Coordinates of C-alpha atoms in Angstrom, one line a residue:
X20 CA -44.8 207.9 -133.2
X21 CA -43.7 209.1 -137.0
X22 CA -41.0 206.6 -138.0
X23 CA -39.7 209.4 -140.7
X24 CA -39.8 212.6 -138.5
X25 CA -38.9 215.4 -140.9
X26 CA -35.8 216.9 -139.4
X27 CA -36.5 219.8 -141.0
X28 CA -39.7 221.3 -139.5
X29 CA -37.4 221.2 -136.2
X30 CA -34.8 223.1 -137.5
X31 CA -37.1 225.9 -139.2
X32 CA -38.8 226.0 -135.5
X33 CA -36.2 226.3 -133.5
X34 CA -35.7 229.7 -131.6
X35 CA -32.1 229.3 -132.2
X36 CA -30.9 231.6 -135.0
X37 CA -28.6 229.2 -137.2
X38 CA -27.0 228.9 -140.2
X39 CA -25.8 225.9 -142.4
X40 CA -22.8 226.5 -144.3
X41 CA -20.7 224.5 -147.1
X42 CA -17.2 225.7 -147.3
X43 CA -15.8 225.9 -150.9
X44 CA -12.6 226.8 -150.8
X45 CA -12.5 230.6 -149.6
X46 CA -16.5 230.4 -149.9
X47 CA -18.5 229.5 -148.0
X48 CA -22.2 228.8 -149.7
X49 CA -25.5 229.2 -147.8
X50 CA -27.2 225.8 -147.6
X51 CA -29.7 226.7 -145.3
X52 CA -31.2 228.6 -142.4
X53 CA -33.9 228.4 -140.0
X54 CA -36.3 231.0 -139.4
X55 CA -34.8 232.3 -136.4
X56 CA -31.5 233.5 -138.3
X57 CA -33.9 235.0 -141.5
X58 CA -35.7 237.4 -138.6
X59 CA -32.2 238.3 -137.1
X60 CA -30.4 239.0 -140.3
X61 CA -33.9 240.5 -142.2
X62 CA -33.6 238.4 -145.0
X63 CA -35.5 236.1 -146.6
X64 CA -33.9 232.2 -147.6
X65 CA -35.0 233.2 -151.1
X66 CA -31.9 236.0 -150.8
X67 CA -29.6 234.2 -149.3
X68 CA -29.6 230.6 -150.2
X69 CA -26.8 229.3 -152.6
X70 CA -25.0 232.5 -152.5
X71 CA -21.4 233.1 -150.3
X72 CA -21.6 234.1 -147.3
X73 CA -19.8 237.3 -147.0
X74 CA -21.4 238.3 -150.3
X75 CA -24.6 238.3 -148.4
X76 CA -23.2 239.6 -145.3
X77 CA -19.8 241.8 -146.8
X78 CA -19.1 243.6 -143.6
X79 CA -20.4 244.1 -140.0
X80 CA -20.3 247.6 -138.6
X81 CA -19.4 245.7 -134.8
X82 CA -16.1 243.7 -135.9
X83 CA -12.9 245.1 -137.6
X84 CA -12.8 243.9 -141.3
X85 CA -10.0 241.3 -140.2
X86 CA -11.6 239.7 -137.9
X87 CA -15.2 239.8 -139.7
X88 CA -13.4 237.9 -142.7
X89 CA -11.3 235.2 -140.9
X90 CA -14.1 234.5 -138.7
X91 CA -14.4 230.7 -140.1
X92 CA -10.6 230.4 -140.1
X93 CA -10.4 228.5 -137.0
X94 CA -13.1 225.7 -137.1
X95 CA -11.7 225.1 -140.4
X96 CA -8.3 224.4 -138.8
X97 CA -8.5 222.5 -135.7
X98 CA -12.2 220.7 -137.1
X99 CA -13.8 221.3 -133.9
X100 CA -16.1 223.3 -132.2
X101 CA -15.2 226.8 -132.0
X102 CA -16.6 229.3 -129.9
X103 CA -16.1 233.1 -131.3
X104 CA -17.2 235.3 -128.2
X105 CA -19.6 237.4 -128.1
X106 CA -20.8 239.1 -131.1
X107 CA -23.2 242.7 -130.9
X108 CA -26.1 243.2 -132.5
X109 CA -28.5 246.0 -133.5
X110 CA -32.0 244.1 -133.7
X111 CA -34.4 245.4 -134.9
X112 CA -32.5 247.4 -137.9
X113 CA -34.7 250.6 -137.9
X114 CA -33.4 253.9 -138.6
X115 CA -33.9 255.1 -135.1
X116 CA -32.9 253.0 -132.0
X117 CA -32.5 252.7 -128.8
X118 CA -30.0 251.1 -126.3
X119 CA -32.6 248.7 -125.5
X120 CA -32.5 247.8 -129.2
X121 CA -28.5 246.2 -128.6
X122 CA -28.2 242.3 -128.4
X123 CA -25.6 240.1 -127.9
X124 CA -25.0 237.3 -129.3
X125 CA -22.7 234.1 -128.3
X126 CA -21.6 232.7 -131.2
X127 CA -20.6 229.2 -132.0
X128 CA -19.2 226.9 -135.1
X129 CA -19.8 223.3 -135.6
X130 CA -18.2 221.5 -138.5
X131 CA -20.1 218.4 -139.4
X132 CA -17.4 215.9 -140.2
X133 CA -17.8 213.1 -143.3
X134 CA -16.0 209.2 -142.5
X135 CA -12.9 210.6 -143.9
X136 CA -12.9 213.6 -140.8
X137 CA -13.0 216.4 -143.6
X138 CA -15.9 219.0 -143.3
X139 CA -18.7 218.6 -144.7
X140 CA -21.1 221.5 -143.3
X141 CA -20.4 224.4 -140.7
X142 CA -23.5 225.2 -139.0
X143 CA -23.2 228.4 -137.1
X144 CA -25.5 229.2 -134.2
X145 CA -26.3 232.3 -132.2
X146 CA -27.1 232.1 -128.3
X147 CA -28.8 235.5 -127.1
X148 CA -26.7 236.8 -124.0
X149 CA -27.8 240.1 -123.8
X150 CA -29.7 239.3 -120.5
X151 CA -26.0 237.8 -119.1
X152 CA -23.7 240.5 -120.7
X153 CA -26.4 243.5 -118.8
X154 CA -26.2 241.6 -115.6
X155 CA -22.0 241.5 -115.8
X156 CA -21.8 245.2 -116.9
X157 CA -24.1 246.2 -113.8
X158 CA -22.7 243.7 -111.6
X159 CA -18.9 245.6 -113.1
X160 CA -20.5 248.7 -112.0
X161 CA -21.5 248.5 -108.9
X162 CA -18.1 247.0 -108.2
X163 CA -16.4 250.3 -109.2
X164 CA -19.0 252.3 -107.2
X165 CA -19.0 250.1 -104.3
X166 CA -15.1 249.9 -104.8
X167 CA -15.9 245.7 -103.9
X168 CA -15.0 242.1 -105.6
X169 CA -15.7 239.1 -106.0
X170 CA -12.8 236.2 -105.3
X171 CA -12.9 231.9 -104.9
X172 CA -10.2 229.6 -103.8
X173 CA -10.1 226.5 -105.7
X174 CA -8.9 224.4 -103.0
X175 CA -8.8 221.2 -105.0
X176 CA -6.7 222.7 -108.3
X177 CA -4.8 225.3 -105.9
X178 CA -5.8 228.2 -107.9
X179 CA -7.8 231.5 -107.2
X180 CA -9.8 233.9 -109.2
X181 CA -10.7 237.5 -109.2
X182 CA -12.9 239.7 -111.0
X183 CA -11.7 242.7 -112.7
X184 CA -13.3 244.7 -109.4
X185 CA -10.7 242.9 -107.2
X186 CA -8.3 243.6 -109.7
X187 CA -9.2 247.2 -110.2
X188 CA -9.1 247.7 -106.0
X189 CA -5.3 246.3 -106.2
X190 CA -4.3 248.0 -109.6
X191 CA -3.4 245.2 -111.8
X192 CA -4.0 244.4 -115.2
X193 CA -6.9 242.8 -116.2
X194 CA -5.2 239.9 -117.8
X195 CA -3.4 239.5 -114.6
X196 CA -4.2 236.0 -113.4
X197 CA -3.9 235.8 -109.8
X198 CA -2.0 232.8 -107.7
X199 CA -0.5 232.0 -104.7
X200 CA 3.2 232.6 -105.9
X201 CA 2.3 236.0 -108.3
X202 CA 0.2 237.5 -105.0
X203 CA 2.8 237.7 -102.3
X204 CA 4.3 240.9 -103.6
X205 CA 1.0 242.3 -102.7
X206 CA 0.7 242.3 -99.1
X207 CA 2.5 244.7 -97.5
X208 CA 4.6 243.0 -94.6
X209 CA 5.3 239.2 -94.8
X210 CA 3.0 239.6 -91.6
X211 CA -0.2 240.9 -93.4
X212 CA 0.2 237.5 -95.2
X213 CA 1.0 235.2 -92.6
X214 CA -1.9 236.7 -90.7
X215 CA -4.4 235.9 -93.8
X216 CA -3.5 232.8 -94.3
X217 CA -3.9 231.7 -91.2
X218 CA -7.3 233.6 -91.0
X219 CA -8.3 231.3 -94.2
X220 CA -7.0 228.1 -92.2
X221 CA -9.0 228.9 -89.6
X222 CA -12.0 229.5 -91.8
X223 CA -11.7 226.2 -93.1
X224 CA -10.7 223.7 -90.4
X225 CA -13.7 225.4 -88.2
X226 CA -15.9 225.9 -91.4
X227 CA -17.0 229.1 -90.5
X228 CA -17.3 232.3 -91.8
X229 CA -13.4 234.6 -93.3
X230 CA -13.9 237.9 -92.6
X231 CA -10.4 240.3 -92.0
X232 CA -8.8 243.4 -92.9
X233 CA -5.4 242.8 -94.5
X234 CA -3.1 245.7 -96.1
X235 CA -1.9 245.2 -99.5
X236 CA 0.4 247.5 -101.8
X237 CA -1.2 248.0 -105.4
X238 CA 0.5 247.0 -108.2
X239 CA 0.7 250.7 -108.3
X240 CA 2.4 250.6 -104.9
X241 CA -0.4 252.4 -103.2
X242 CA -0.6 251.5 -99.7
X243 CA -4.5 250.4 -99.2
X244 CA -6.7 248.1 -96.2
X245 CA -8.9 245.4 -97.8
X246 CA -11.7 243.9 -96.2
X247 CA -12.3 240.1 -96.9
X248 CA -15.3 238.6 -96.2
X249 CA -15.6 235.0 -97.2
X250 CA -16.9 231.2 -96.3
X251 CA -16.0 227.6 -97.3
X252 CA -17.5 225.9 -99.8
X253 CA -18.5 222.1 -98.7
X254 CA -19.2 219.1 -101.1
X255 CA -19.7 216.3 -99.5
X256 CA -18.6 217.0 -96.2
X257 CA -14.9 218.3 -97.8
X258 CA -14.5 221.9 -98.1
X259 CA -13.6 222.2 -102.0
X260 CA -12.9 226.0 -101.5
X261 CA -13.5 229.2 -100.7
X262 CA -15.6 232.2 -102.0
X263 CA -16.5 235.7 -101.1
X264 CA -16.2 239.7 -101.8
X265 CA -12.9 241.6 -100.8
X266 CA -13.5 245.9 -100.3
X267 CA -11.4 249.0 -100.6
X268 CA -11.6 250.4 -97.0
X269 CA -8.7 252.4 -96.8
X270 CA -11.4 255.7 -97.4
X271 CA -13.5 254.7 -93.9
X272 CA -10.2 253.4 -92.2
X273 CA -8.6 256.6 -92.7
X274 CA -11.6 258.5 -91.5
X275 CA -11.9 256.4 -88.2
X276 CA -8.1 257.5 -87.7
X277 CA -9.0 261.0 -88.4
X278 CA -11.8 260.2 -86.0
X279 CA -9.1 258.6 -83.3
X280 CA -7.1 261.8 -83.7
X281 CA -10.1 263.7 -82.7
X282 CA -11.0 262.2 -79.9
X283 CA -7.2 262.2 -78.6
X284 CA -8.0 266.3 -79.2
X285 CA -10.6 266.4 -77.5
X286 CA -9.1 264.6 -74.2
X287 CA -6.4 267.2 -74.5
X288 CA -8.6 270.2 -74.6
X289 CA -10.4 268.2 -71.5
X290 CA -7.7 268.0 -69.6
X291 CA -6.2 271.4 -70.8
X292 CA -10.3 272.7 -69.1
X293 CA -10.1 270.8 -65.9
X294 CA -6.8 271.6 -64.9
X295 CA -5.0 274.3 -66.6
X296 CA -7.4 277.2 -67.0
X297 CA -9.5 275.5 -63.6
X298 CA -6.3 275.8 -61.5
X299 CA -5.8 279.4 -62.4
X300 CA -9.3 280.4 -62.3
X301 CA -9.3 278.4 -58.8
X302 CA -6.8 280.4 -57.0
X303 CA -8.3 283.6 -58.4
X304 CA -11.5 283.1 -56.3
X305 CA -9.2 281.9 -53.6
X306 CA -7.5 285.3 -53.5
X307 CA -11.0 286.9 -53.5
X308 CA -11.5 285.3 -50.5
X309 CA -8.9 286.2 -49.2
X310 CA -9.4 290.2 -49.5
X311 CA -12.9 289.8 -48.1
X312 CA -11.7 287.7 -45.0
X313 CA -8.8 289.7 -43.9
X314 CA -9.5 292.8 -45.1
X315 CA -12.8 294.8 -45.3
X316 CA -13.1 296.6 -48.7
X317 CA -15.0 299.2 -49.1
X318 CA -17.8 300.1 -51.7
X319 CA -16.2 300.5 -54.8
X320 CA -13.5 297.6 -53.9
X321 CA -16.4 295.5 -53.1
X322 CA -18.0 296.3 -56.3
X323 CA -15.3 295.1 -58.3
X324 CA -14.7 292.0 -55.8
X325 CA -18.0 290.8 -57.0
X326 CA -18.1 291.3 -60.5
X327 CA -15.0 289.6 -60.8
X328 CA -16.0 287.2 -58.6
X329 CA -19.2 286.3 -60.9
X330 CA -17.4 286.8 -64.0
X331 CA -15.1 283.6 -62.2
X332 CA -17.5 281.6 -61.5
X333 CA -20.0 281.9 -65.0
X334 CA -16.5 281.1 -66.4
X335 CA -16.4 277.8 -63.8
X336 CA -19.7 276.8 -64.8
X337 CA -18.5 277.4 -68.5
X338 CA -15.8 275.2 -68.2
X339 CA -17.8 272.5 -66.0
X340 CA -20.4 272.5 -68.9
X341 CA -17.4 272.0 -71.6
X342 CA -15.8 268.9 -69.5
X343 CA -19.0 267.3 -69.3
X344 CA -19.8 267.3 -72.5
X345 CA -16.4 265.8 -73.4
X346 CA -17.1 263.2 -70.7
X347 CA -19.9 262.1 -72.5
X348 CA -18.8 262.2 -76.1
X349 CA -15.7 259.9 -74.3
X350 CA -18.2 257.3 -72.4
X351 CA -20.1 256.8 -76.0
X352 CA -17.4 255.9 -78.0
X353 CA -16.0 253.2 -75.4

């Protein structure tokens, strides 16, 4: 084992772009960078070393001006680590590109501190996200096709958390945070709550799996029916919380209530078939009957006894045929 590893070959080889910094009053003087950064910025340390920062890098065409320039403002105040967000980047810099060819970057900056707790070196680094920012915008949009999202109970810190899907589904700002107190004006009926908490109670106690329809009113007072579908979380035998997807259903429940209203229409027109045109119709070939049992016709009555008579009964079977079919669309929906 070497006793003096050079620090420096490590540095050079890691596949963490980085960048060592000395702040100088409002500059801030490239020390160093490892090779990872040089590919990212295509620069060579030859162009960059000893020089100020933003006179290597004056601007960036994916942060306002304000922003771009105060960007080591607040590791220099608190003299901590200070995460910026995520940053967007166009790599490789060619003159035609793709989508593909967008990267983002989470960037982070790390005074180094001397005895005296003054700061000696920032080293900025630069985590590639782009896999985890592609996976949240896909995962956003298939909650806003799906009209679905994604919710957890912290049990232990009595908190909750939504994703902006939820959120969108119940029309509140996306810097709403949700709780137990700011949530109750969203059910509709001091039932509809009542009835989900004690759904999540039961879940719980009996560890088993949430799933209920509750109706909330937007924050946009929109009436609308969510389903929840959820399950407990256990550590160590203790349930710690719960987790799950909530969806917009008020679409499919108003359709099964169109489909209810249907149904009722088709029990009427049922009913309106088997006995208000039947009982009509019935004592029509009754008085047919009748004529042919007390009276003998002749020809031409009896020709028109007998169409009519068929005509009645095609018109029975049509009805019969009509009732059935109602019958059955009835027995396959109990």
């Amino acid at each position: 084992m070497p006793i003096n590893f050079d620090y420096s070959q490590l540095f050079r080889a890691l596949d963490l772009p980085i960048i060592i910094l000395y702040p100088d009053g409002s500059e801030f003087v490239i020390l160093d960078a490892n090779n990872a950064y040089l590919d990212l910025v295509c620069k060579s340390l030859e162009e960059i070393q000893g020089k100020g920062y933003f006179y290597c890098f004056p601007f960036s065409p994916y942060v306002n001006h304000h922003n771009w320039t105060t960007t080591f403002d607040t590791v220099l105040t608190q003299k901590k680590t200070v995460n910026t967000g995520i940053f967007t980047w166009l790599f490789p810099i060619t003159e035609v590109s793709t989508p593909k060819d967008i990267r983002y970057f989470d960037i982070t900056h790390s005074p180094v501190l001397d005895k005296d707790g003054e700061i000696v070196f920032i080293v900025r680094s630069l985590k590639d996200v782009t896999k985890l920012v592609g996976d949240r915008e896909v995962l956003l949009e298939a909650q806003q096709t799906a009209q679905f999202g994604y919710w957890w109970i912290n049990l232990e810190k009595n908190s909750m958390y939504w994703t902006n899907g939820l959120k969108d589904i119940l029309e509140v700002e996306q810097a709403f945070k949700p709780d137990f107190e700011n949530t109750k004006v969203l059910y509709e009926t001091i039932g509809d709550e009542i009835a989900f908490l004690e759904a999540i109670k039961a879940s719980i106690e009996n560890r088993m799996e949430l799933k209920t329809t509750i109706r909330v009113r937007t924050g946009k007072g929109n009436l609308r029916q969510v389903l929840v579908i959820g399950k407990p979380i256990i550590f160590n035998n203790i349930c710690i919380g719960l987790n799950g997807i909530a969806r917009d259903i008020t679409e499919v429940h108003g359709f099964i209530d169109r489909l209810k209203l249907l149904d009722n229409e088709l029990l009427e027109i049922e009913f309106q078939q088997s006995h208000m045109i039947r009982g009509p119709l019935s004592r029509i070939l009754g008085l047919i009957d009748h004529l042919r049992t007390f009276r003998t016709p002749d020809r031409a009555t009896e020709n028109l006894l007998s169409v009519i008579s068929d005509s009645a009964e095609e018109l029975d079977d049509i009805i019969a045929a009509i009732v059935n079919k109602t019958q059955i669309h009835k027995d396959s929906n109990r």
